[in-house]
PDB file of C-alpha atoms and ligand atoms in Angstrom:
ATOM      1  CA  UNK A 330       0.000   0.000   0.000  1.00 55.00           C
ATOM      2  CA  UNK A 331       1.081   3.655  -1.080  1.00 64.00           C
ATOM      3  CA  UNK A 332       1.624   5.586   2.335  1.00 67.00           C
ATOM      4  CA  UNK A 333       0.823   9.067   2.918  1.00 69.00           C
ATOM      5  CA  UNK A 334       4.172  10.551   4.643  1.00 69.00           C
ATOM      6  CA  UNK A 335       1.909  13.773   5.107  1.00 93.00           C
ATOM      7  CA  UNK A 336      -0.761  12.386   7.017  1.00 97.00           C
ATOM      8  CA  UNK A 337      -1.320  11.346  10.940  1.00 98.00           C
ATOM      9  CA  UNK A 338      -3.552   9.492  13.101  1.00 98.00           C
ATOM     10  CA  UNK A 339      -3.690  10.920  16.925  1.00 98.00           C
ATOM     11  CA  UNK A 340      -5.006   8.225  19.671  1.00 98.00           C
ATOM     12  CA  UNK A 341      -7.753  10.460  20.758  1.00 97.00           C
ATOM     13  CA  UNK A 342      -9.335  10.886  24.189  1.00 94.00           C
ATOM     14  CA  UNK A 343     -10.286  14.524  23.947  1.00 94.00           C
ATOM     15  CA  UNK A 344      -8.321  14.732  27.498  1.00 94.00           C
ATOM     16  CA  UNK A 345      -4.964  17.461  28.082  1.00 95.00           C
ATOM     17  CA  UNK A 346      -2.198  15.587  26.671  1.00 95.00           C
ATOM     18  CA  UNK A 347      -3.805  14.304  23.103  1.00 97.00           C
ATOM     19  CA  UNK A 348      -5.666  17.099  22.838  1.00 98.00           C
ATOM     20  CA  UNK A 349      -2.347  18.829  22.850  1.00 98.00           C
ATOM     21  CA  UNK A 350      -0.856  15.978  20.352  1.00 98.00           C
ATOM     22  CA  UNK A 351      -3.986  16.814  18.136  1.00 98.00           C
ATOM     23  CA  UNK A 352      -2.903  20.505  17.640  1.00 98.00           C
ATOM     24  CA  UNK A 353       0.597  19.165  17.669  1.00 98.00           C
ATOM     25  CA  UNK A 354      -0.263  16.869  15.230  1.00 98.00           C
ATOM     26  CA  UNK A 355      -1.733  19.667  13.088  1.00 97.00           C
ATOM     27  CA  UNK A 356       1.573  21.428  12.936  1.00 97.00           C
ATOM     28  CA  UNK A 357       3.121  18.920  11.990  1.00 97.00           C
ATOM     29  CA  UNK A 358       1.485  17.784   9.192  1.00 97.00           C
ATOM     30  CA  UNK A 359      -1.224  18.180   6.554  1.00 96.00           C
ATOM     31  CA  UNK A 360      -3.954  15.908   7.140  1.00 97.00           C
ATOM     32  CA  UNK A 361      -4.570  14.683  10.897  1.00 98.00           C
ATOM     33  CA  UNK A 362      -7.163  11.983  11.806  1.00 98.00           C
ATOM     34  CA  UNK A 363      -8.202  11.568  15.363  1.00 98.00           C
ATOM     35  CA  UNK A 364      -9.340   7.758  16.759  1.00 98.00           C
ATOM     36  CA  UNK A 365     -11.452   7.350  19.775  1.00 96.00           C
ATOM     37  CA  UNK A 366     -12.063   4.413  21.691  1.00 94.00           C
ATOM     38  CA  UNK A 367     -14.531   3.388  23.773  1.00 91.00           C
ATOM     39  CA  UNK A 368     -13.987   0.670  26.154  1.00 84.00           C
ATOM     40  CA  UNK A 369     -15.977   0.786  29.160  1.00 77.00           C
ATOM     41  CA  UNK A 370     -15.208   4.346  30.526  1.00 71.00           C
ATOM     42  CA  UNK A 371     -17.647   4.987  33.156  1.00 62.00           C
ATOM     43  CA  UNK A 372     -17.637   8.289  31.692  1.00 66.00           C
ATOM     44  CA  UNK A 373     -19.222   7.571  27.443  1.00 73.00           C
ATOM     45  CA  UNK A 374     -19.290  12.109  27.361  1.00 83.00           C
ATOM     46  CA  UNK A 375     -15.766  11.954  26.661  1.00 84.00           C
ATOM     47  CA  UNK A 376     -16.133  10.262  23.548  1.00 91.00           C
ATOM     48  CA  UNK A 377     -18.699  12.982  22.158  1.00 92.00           C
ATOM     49  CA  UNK A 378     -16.189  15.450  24.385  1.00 93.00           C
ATOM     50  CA  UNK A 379     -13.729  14.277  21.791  1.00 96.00           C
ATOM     51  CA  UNK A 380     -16.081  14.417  18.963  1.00 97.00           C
ATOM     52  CA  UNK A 381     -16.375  17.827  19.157  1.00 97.00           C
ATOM     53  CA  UNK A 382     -12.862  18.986  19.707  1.00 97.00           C
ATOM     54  CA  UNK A 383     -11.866  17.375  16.805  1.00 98.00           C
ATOM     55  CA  UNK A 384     -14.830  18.827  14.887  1.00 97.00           C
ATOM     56  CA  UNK A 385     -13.299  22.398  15.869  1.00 96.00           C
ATOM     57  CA  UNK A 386      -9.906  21.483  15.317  1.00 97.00           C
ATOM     58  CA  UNK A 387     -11.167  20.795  11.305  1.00 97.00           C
ATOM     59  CA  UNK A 388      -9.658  16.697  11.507  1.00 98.00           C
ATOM     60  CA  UNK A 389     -10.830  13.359  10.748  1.00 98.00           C
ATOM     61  CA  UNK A 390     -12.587  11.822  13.331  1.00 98.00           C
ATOM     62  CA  UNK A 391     -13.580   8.271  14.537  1.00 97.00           C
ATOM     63  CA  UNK A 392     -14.863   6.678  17.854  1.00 96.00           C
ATOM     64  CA  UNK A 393     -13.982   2.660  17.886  1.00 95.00           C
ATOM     65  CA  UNK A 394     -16.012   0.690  20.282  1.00 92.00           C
ATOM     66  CA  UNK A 395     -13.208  -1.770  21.800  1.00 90.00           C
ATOM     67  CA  UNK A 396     -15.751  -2.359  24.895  1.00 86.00           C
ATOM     68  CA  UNK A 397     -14.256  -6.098  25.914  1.00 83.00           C
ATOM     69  CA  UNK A 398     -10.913  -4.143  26.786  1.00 80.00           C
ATOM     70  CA  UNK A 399     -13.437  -3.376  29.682  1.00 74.00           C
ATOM     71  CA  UNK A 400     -14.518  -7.156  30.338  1.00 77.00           C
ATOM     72  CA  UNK A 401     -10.489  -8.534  30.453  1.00 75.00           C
ATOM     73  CA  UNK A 402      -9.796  -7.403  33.568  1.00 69.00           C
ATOM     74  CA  UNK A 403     -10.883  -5.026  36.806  1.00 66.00           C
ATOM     75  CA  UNK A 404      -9.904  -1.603  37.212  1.00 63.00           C
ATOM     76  CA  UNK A 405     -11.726   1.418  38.606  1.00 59.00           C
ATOM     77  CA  UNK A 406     -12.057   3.573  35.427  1.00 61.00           C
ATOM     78  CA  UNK A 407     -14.222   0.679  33.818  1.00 64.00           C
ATOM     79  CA  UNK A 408     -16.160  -1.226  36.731  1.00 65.00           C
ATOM     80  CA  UNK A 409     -18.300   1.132  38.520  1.00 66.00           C
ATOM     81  CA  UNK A 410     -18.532  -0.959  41.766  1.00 68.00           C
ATOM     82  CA  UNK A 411     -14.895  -0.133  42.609  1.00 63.00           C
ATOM     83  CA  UNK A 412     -13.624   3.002  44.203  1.00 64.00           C
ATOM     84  CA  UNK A 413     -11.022   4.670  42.413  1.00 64.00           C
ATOM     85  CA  UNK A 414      -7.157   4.743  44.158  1.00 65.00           C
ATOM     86  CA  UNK A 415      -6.666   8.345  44.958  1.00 65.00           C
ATOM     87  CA  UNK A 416      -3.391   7.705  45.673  1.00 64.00           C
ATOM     88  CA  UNK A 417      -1.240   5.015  44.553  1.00 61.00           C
ATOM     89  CA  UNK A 418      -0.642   1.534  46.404  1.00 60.00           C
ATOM     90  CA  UNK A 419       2.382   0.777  47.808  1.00 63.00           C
ATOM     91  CA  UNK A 420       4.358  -1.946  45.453  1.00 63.00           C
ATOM     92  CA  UNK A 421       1.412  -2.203  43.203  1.00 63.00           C
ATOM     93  CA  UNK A 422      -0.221  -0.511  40.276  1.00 64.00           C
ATOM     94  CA  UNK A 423      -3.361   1.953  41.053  1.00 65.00           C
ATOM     95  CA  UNK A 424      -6.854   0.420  39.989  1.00 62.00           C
ATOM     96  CA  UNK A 425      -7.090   2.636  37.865  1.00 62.00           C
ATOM     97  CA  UNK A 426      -4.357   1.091  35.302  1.00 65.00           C
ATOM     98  CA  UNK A 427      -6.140  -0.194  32.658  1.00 72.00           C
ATOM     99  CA  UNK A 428      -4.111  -4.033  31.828  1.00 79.00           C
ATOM    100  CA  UNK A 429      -2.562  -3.691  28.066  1.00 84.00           C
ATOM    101  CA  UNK A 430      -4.574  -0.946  26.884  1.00 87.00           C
ATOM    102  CA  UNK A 431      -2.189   1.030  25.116  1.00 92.00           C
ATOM    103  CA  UNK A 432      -1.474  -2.203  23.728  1.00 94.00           C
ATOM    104  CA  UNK A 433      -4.463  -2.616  22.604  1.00 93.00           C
ATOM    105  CA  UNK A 434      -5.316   1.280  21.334  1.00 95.00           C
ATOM    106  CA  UNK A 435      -2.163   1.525  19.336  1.00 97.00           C
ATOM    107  CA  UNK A 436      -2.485  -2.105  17.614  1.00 97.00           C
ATOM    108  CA  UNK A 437      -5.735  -0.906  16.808  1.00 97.00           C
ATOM    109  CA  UNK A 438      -4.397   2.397  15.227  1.00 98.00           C
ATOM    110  CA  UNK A 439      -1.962   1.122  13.127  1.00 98.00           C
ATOM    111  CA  UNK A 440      -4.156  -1.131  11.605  1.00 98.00           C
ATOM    112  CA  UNK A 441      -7.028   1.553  11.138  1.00 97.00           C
ATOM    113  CA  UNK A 442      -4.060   4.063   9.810  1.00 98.00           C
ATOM    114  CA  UNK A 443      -2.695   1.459   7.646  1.00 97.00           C
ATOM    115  CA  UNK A 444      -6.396   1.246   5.650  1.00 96.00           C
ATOM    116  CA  UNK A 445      -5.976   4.609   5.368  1.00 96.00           C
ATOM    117  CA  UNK A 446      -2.396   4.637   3.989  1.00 96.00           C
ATOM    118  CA  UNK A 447      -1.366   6.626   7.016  1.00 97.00           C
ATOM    119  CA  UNK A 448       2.288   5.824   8.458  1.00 96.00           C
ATOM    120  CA  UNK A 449       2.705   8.615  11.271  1.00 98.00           C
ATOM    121  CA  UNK A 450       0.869   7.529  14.973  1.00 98.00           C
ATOM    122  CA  UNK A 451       0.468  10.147  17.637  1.00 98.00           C
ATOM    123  CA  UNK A 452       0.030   8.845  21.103  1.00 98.00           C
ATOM    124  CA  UNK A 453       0.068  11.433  24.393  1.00 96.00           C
ATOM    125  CA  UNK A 454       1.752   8.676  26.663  1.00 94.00           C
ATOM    126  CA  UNK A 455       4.486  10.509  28.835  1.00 93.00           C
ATOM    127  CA  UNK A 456       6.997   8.613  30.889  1.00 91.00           C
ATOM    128  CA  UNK A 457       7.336  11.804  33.210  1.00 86.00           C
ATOM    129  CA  UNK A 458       4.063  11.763  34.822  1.00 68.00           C
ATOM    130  CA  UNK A 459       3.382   8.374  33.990  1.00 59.00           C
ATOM    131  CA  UNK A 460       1.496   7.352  37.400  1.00 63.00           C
ATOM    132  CA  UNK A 461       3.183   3.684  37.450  1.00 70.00           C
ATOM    133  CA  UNK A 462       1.573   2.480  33.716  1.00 82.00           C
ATOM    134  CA  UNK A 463       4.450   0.722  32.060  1.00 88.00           C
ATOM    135  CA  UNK A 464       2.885   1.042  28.855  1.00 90.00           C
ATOM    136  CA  UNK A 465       3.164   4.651  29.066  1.00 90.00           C
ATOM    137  CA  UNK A 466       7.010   4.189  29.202  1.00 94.00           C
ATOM    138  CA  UNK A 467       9.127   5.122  26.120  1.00 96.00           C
ATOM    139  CA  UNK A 468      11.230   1.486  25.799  1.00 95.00           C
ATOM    140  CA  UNK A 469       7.785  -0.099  25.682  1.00 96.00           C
ATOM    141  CA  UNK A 470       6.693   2.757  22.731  1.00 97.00           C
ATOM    142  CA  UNK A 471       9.923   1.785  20.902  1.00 98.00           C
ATOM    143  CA  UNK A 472       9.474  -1.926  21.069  1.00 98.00           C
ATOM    144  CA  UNK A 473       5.420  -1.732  19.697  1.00 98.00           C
ATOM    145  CA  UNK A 474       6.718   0.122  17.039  1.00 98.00           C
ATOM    146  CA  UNK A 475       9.359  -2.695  15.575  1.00 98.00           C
ATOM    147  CA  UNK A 476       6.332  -5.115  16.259  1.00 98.00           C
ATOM    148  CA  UNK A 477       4.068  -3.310  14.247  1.00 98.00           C
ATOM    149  CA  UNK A 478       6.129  -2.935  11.532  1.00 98.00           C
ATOM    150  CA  UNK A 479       7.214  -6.343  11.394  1.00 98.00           C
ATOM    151  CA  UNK A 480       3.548  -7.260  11.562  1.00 98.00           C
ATOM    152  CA  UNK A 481       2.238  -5.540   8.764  1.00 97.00           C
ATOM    153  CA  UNK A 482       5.439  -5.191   7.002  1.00 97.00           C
ATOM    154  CA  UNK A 483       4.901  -1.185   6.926  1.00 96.00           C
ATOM    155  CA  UNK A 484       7.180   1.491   8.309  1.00 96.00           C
ATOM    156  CA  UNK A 485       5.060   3.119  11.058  1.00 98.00           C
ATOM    157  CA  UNK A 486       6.490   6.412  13.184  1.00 98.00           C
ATOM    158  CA  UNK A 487       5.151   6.716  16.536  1.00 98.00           C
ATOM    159  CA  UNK A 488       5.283   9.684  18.135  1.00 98.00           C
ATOM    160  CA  UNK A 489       5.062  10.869  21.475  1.00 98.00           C
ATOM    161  CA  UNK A 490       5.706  14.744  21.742  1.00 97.00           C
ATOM    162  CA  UNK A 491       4.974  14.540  25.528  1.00 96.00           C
ATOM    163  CA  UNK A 492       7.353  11.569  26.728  1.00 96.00           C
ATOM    164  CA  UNK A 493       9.953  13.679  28.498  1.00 95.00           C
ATOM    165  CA  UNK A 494       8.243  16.460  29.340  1.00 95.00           C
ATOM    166  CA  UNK A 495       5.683  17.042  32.822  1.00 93.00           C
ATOM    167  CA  UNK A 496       2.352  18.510  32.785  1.00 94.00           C
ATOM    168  CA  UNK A 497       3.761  22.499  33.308  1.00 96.00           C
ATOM    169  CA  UNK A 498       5.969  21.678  30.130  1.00 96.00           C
ATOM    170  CA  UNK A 499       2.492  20.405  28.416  1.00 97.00           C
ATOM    171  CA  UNK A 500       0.587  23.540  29.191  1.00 97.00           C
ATOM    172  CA  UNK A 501       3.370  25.513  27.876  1.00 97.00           C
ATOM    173  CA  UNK A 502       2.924  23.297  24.719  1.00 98.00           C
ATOM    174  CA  UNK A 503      -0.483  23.937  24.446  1.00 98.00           C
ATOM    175  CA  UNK A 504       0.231  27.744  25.051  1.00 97.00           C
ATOM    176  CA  UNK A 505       2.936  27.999  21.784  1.00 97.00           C
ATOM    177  CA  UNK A 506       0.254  26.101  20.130  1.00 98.00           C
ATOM    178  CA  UNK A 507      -2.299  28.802  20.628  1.00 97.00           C
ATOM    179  CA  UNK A 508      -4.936  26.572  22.114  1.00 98.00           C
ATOM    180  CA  UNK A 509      -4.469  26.569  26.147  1.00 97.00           C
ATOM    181  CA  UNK A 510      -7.894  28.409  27.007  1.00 97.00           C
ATOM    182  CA  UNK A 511      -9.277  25.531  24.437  1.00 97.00           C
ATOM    183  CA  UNK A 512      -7.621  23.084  26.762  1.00 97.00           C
ATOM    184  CA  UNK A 513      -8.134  24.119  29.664  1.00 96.00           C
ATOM    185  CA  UNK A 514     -11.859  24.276  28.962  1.00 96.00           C
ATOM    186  CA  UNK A 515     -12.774  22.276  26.716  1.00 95.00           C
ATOM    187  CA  UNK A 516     -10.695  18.792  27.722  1.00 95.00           C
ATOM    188  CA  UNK A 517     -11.841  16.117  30.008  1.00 93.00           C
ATOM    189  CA  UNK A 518      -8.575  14.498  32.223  1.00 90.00           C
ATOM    190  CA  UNK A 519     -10.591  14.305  35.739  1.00 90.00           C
ATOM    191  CA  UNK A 520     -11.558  10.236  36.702  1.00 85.00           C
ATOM    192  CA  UNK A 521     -14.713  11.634  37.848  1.00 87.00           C
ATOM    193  CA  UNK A 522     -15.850  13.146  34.353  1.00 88.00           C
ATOM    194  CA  UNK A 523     -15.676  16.822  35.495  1.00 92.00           C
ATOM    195  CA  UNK A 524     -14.934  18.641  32.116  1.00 92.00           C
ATOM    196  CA  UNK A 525     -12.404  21.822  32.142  1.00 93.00           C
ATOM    197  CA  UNK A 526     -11.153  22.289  35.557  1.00 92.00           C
ATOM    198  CA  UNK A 527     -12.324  19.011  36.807  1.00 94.00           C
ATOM    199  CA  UNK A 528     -13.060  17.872  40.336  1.00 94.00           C
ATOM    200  CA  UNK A 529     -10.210  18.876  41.927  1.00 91.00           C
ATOM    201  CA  UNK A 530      -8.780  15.893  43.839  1.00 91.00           C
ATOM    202  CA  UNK A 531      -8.657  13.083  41.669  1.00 89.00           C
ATOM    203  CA  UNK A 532      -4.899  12.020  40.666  1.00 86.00           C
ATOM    204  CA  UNK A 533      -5.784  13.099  37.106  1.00 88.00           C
ATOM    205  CA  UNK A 534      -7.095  16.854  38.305  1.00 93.00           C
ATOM    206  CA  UNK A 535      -4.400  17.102  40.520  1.00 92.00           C
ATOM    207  CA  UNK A 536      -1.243  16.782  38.271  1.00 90.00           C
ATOM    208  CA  UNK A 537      -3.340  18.765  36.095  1.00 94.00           C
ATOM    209  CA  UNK A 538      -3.902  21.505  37.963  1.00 95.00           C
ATOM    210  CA  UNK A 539      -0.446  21.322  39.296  1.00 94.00           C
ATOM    211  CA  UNK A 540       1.246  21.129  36.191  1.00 95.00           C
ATOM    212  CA  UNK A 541      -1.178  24.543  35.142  1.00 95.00           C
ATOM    213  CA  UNK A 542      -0.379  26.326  38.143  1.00 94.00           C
ATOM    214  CA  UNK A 543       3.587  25.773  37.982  1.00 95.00           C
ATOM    215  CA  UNK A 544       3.349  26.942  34.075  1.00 96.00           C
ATOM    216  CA  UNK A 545       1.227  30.049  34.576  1.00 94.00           C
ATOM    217  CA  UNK A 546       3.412  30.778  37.911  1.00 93.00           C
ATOM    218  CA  UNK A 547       6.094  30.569  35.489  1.00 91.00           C
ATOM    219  CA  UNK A 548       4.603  33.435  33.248  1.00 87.00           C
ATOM    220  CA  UNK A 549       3.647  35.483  36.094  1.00 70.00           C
ATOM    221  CA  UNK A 550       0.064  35.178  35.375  1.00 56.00           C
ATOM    222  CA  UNK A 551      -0.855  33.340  38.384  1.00 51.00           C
ATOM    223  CA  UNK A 552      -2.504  35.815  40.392  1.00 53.00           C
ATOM    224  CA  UNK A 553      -4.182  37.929  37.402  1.00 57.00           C
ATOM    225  CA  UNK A 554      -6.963  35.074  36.531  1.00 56.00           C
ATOM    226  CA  UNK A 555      -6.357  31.807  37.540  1.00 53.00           C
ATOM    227  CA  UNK A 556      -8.581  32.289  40.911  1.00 50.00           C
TER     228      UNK A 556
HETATM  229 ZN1   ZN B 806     -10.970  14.953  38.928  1.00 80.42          ZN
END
């Protein structure tokens, strides 16, 4: 199949980091597909969240129901009868790590970009903030990549403009982008499905807001509107 070097599909949540990948994304090249998935999330909205933010940014856009990611195994972000780890355990992963599922999302990608002659994958994973998931981690990025192409025989690119940089560093991404008050309003990060700001004390809101709060610090717009 003829690949188009000048086109890229983002892994989509319509969260912070690949929203920020999507405008990255646009930068970077000419056409820019976004895929969704939805597998479970107690919260569907941030699938139509997504929806929309890719409608504004003017790119492709897909939602993939991958539900039985859900069914494999337990974690709080899927099952609503457990209470999500607001901090995380001692020695062992927080329930909220979803088993394989960047695996899974990024499998899934490169065979929906290959249909579409796409070679470039975007993914938002970050190995600085990466809360314990070890497929967030850039050796496991690397070796996915070599495994894709040697299963379809193609030469796939991921990348991952957020691996070694924190949250602040992400805001101040989204900033050179031209798109933070977009962000900052219009994303869902927060486990407990509170779009913009969030909820305030989940482990997602919390890096979030810290990550915002050193960055704007930084610019010495703290005290002018951020209360
Ligand atoms: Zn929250």
């Amino acid at each position: 199949m003829t690949m188009n070097k000048e086109a890229a599909l983002v892994v989509f949540s319509g969260g912070q980091d690949s929203t920020t990948c999507l405008f990255w994304a646009k930068k970077h090249f000419k056409e820019v597909y976004a895929l969704s998935f939805i597998y479970g999330q107690k919260h569907v909205k941030e699938v139509e969240l997504a929806r929309g933010i890719a409608e504004r940014a003017g790119v492709h856009f897909h939602a993939m129901d991958v539900s039985f990611i859900g069914h494999l195994g337990k974690n709080s972000l899927t099952d609503t009868s457990i209470v999500m780890d607001e901090e995380k355990p001692e020695g062992s992963f927080p329930n909220t790590f979803v088993p394989g599922r960047n695996l899974f999302f990024l499998s899934i990608a490169a065979v929906y970009a290959r249909e579409h002659g796409i070679s470039h994958l975007v993914t938002g994973v970050s190995q600085t903030d990466f809360s314990g998931y070890p497929d967030c981690r850039d050796s496991f990025i690397k070796s996915l990549n070599v495994t894709l192409n040697l299963a379809m025989d193609e030469q796939f690119v991921i990348h991952t403009p957020l691996m070694w940089i924190d949250k602040a560093q992400t805001w101040a991404l989204a900033d050179e982008l031209g798109v933070l008050d977009l962000i900052r309003n219009e994303t869902l990060t927060c486990y407990n499905g509170v779009q913009g700001d969030g909820c305030g004390h989940c482990p997602a809101c919390k890096l979030r807001r810290e990550g915002l709060e050193k960055y704007l610090s930084s610019k010495n717009k703290l005290s002018a509107f951020y209360y």
